[in-house]
Coordinates of C-alpha atoms and ligand atoms in Angstrom, one line a residue:
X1 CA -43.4 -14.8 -14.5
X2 CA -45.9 -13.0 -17.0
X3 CA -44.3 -11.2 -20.2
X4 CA -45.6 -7.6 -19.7
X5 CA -46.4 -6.4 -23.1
X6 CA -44.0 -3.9 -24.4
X7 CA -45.2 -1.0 -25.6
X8 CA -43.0 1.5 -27.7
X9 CA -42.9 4.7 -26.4
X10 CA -39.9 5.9 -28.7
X11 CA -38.8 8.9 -27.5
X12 CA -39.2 9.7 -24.0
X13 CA -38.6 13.9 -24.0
X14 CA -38.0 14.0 -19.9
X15 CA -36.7 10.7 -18.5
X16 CA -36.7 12.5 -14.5
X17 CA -40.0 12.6 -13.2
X18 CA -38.4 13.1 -9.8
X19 CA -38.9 16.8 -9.8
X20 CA -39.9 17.7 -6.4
X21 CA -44.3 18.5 -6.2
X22 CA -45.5 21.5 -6.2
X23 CA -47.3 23.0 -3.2
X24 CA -50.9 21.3 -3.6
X25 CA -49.8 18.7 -6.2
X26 CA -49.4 15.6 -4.9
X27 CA -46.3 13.7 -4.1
X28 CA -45.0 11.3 -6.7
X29 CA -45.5 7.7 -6.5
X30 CA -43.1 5.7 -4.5
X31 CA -39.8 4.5 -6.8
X32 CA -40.4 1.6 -7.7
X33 CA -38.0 -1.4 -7.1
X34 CA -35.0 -2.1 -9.1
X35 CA -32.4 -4.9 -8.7
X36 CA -29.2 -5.4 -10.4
X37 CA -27.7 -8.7 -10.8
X38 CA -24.1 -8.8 -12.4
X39 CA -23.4 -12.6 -14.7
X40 CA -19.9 -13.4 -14.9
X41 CA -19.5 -14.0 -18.9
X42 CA -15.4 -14.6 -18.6
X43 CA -12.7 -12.9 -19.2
X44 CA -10.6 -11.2 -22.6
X45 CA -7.0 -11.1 -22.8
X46 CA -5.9 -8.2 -24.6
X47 CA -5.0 -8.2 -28.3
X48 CA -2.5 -5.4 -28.5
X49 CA -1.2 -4.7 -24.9
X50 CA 2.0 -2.9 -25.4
X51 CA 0.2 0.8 -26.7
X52 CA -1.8 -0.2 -22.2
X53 CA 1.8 -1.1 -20.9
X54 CA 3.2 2.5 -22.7
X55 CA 0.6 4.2 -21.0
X56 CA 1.0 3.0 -17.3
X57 CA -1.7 0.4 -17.8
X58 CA -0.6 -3.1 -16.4
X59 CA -3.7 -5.1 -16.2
X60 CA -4.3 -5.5 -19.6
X61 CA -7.1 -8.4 -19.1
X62 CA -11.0 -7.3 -19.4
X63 CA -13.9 -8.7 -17.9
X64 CA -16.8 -9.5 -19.9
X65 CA -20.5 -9.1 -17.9
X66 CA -23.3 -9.4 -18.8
X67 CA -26.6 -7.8 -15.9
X68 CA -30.1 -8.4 -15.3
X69 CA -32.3 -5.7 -14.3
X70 CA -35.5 -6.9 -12.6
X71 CA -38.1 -3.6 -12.5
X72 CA -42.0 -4.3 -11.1
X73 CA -42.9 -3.9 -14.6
X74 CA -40.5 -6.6 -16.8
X75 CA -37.0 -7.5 -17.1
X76 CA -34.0 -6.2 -19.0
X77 CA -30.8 -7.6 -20.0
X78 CA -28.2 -6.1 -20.9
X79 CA -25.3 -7.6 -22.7
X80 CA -25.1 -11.4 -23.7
X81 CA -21.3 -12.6 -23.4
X82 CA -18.4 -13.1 -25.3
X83 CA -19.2 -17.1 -26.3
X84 CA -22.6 -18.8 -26.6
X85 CA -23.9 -21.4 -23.9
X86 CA -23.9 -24.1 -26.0
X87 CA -20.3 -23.8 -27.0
X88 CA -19.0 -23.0 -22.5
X89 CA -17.7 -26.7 -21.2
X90 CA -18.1 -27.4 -17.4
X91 CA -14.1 -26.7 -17.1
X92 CA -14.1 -23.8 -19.2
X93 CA -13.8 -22.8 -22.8
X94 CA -11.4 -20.7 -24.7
X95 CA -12.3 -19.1 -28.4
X96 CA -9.4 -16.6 -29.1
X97 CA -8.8 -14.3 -26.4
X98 CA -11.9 -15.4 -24.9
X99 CA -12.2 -17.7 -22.0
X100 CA -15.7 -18.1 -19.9
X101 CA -16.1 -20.8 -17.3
X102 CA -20.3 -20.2 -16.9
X103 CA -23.2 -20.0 -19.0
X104 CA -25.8 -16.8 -19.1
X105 CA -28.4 -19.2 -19.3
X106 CA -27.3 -21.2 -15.9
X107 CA -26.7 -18.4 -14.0
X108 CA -30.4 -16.8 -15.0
X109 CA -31.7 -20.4 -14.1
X110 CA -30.0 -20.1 -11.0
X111 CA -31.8 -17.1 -9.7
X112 CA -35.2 -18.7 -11.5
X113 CA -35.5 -17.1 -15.4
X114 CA -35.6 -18.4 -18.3
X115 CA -34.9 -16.8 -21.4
X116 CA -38.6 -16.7 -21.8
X117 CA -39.2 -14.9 -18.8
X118 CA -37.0 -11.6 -20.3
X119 CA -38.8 -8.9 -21.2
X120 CA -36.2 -6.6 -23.0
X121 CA -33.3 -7.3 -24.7
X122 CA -30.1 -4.7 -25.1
X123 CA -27.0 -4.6 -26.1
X124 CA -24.9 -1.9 -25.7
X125 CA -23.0 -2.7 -29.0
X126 CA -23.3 -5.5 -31.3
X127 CA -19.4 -6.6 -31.2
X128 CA -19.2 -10.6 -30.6
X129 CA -17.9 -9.9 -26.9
X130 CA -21.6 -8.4 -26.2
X131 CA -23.7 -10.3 -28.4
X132 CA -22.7 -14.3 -28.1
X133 CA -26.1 -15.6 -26.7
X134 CA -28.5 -12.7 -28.4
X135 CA -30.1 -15.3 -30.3
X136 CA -31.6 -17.2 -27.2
X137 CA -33.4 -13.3 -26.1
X138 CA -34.9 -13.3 -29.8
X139 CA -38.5 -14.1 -28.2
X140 CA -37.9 -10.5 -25.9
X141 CA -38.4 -7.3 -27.1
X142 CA -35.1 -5.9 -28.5
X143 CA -34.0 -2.6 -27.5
X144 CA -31.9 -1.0 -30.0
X145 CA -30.8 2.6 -31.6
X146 CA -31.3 2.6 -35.0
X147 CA -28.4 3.4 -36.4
X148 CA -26.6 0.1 -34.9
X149 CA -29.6 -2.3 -36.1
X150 CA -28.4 -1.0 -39.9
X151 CA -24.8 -2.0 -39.2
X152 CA -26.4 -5.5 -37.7
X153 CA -29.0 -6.1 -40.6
X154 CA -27.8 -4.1 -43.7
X155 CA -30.2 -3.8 -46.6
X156 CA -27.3 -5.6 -48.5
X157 CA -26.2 -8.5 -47.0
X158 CA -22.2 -8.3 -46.7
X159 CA -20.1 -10.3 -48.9
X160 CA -18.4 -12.3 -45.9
X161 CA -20.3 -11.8 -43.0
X162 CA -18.8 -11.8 -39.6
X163 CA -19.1 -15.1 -37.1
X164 CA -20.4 -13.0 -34.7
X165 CA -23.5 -12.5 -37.0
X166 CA -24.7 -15.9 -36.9
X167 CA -25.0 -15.4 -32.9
X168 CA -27.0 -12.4 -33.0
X169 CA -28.6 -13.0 -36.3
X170 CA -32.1 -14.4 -34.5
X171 CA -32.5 -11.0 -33.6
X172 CA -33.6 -9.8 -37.2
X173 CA -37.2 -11.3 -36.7
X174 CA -37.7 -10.0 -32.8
X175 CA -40.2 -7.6 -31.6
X176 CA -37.9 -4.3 -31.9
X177 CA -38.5 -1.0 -30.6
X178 CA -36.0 1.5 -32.6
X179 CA -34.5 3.7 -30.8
X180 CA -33.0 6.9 -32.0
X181 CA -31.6 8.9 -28.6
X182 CA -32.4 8.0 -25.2
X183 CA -34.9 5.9 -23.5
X184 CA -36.6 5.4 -20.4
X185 CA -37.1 1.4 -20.6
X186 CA -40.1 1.4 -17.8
X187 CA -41.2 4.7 -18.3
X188 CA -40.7 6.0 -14.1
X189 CA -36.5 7.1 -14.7
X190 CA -35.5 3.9 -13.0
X191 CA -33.4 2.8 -16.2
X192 CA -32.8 4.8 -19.2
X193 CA -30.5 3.6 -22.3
X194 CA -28.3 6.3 -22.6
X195 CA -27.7 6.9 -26.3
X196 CA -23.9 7.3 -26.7
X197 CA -22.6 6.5 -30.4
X198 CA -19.0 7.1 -31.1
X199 CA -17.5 3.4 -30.7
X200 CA -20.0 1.7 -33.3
X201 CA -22.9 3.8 -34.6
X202 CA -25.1 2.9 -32.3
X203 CA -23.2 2.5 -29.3
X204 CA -25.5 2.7 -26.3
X205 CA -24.9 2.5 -21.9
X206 CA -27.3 2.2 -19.3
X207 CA -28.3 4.1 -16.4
X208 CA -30.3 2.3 -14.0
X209 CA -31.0 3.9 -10.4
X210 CA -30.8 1.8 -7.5
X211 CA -32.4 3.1 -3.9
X212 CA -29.8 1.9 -1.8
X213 CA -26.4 1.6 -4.0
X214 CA -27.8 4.5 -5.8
X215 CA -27.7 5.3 -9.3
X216 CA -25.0 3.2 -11.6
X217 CA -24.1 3.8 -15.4
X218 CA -23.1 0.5 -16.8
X219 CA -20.2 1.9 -19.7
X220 CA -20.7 -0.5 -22.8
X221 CA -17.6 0.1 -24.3
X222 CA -17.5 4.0 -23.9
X223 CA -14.5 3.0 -21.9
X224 CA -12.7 0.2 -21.7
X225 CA -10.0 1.1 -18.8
X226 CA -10.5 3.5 -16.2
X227 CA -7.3 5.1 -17.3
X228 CA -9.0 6.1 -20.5
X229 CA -11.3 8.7 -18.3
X230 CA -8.2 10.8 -17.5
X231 CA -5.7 10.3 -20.1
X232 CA -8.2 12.5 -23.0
X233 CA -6.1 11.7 -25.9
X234 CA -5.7 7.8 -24.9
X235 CA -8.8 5.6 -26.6
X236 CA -6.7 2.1 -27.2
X237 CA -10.0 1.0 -29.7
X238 CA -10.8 4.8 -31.0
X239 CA -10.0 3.1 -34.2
X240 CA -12.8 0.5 -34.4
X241 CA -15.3 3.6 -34.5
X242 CA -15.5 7.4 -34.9
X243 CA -13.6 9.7 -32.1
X244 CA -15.2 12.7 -32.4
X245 CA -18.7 11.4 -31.9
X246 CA -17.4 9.0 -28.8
X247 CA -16.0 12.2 -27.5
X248 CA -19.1 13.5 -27.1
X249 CA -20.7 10.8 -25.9
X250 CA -18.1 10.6 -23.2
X251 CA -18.7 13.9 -21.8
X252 CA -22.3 13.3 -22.4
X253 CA -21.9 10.9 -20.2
X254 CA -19.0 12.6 -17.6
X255 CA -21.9 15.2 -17.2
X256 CA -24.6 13.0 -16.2
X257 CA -22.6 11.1 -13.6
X258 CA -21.6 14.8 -12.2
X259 CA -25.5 16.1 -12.2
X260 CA -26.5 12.6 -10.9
X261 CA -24.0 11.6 -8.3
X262 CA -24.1 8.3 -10.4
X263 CA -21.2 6.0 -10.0
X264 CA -19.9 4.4 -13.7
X265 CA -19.4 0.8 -13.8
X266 CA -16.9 0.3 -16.4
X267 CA -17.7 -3.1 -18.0
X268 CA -14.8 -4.7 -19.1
X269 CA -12.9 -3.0 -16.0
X270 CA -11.3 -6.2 -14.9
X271 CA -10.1 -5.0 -11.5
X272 CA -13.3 -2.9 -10.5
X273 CA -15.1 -5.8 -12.1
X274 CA -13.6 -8.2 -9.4
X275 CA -15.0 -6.6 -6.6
X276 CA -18.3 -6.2 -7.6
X277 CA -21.2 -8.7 -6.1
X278 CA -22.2 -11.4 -8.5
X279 CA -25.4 -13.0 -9.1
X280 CA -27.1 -14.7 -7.4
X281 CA -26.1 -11.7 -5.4
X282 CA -27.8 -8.7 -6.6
X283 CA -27.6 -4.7 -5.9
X284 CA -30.4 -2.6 -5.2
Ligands
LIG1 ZN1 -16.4 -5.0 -25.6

């Protein structure tokens, strides 16, 4: 599978070329082909469950995903897991409140890529339960806002860095396209980052638009539990970042899925996450 060559078209100014043709003008090319595969990445148990219990919420466990998005014109992942490959025993491994049974890398070999073979690279945030494996996508090109590649690589090293640094710290060195707002990754409005800071500084989900499922928003960590959609004043990690800007990213995001019709896949959503088809099943 050839590498296309990624060229960085920052900002995209309309990402929906579906606008129906005028009379005369011709019709729009064909969409093209997207597919969605889901990778199960394990499972988090919940560090402070009693503030979910209080609120109604039982199923305290989260899923941890990571997906593929194959597109006529490269490859995107999105996410990398919650521990890296090398670390995942055949039985299982647990680190903390992490436990994951299968590799990223054997479950892209399974459906015939290889790290190599990835054209883009993004993670919706760079916390360690997104980013385990981002150093084995260091040879893609990374996809990231600005604001969350100065948290990642500050001009000043921190004094005691975080573990989860060392697993995404290849990434310094990759071909990066900075992003600052939206961006339509193949450039037809199949699959747009979504800029929606609030939960780190860069915080950033996905749209991707499937012909038959229909159009998806993968979450990041914009939500955690589907609870969180209706109960306004209830964000169970609002601390970790700042409220007022993941407000607005929330109903940002609340008004696309409305104008759209678009259904959001809430990634750490243990239960929703259960049902959905995993690789090398795929949606399209
Ligand atoms: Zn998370």
């Amino acid at each position: 599978m050839s590498r296309t060559s990624a060229i960085g078209a920052l900002l995209v100014a309309c990402w929906w070329p579906l606008a129906p043709p005028a009379a005369g003008q011709k019709a729009a090319p064909r969409q093209a082909s997207v597919k969605l595969y889901v990778f199960d990445c394990g499972r988090l148990k919940s560090g402070n469950p009693q503030p979910l219990l209080d609120r109604g919420i039982t199923t305290t466990g989260m899923s941890v995903a990571a997906y593929l998005i194959v597109h006529p014109r490269g490859t995107l992942l999105w996410d990398s897991g919650v521990i890296p490959d090398e670390l995942v025993k055949p039985e299982g491994t647990t680190e903390a409140r992490a436990t994951v049974h299968k590799t990223l890398s054997g479950q892209l070999a399974e459906i015939g890529y290889k790290p190599a073979d990835i054209t883009y690279l993004a993670l919706s945030h760079n916390h360690y339960d997104h980013s385990a494996n981002a150093n084995q996508f260091a040879g893609s090109t990374w996809l990231v806002q600005k604001a969350e590649r100065a948290v990642m690589f500050p001009e000043t090293a921190p004094p005691n860095p975080s573990p989860a640094r060392q697993r995404f710290r290849a990434l310094e060195l990759s071909k990066t396209i900075l992003l600052d707002g939206d961006h339509d990754v193949f450039g037809d409005g199949t699959v747009v980052i979504l800029s929606t800071p609030g939960h780190t500084p860069g915080h950033q989900s996905l749209f991707v638009r499937l012909a038959k499922t229909g159009p998806v928003v993968l979450s990041g960590d914009l939500y955690h539990y589907p609870a969180e959609r209706t109960l306004k004043d209830f964000t169970p990690f609002g601390a970790l970042g700042d409220s007022s800007r993941e407000a607005a990213s929330k109903a940002k995001v609340e008004a696309l899925l409305k104008e759209k019709s678009a259904t959001l896949w809430i990634q750490h959503d243990i239960l929703a996450d259960a049902g959905l088809k995993k690789s090398p099943g795929y949606y399209e």
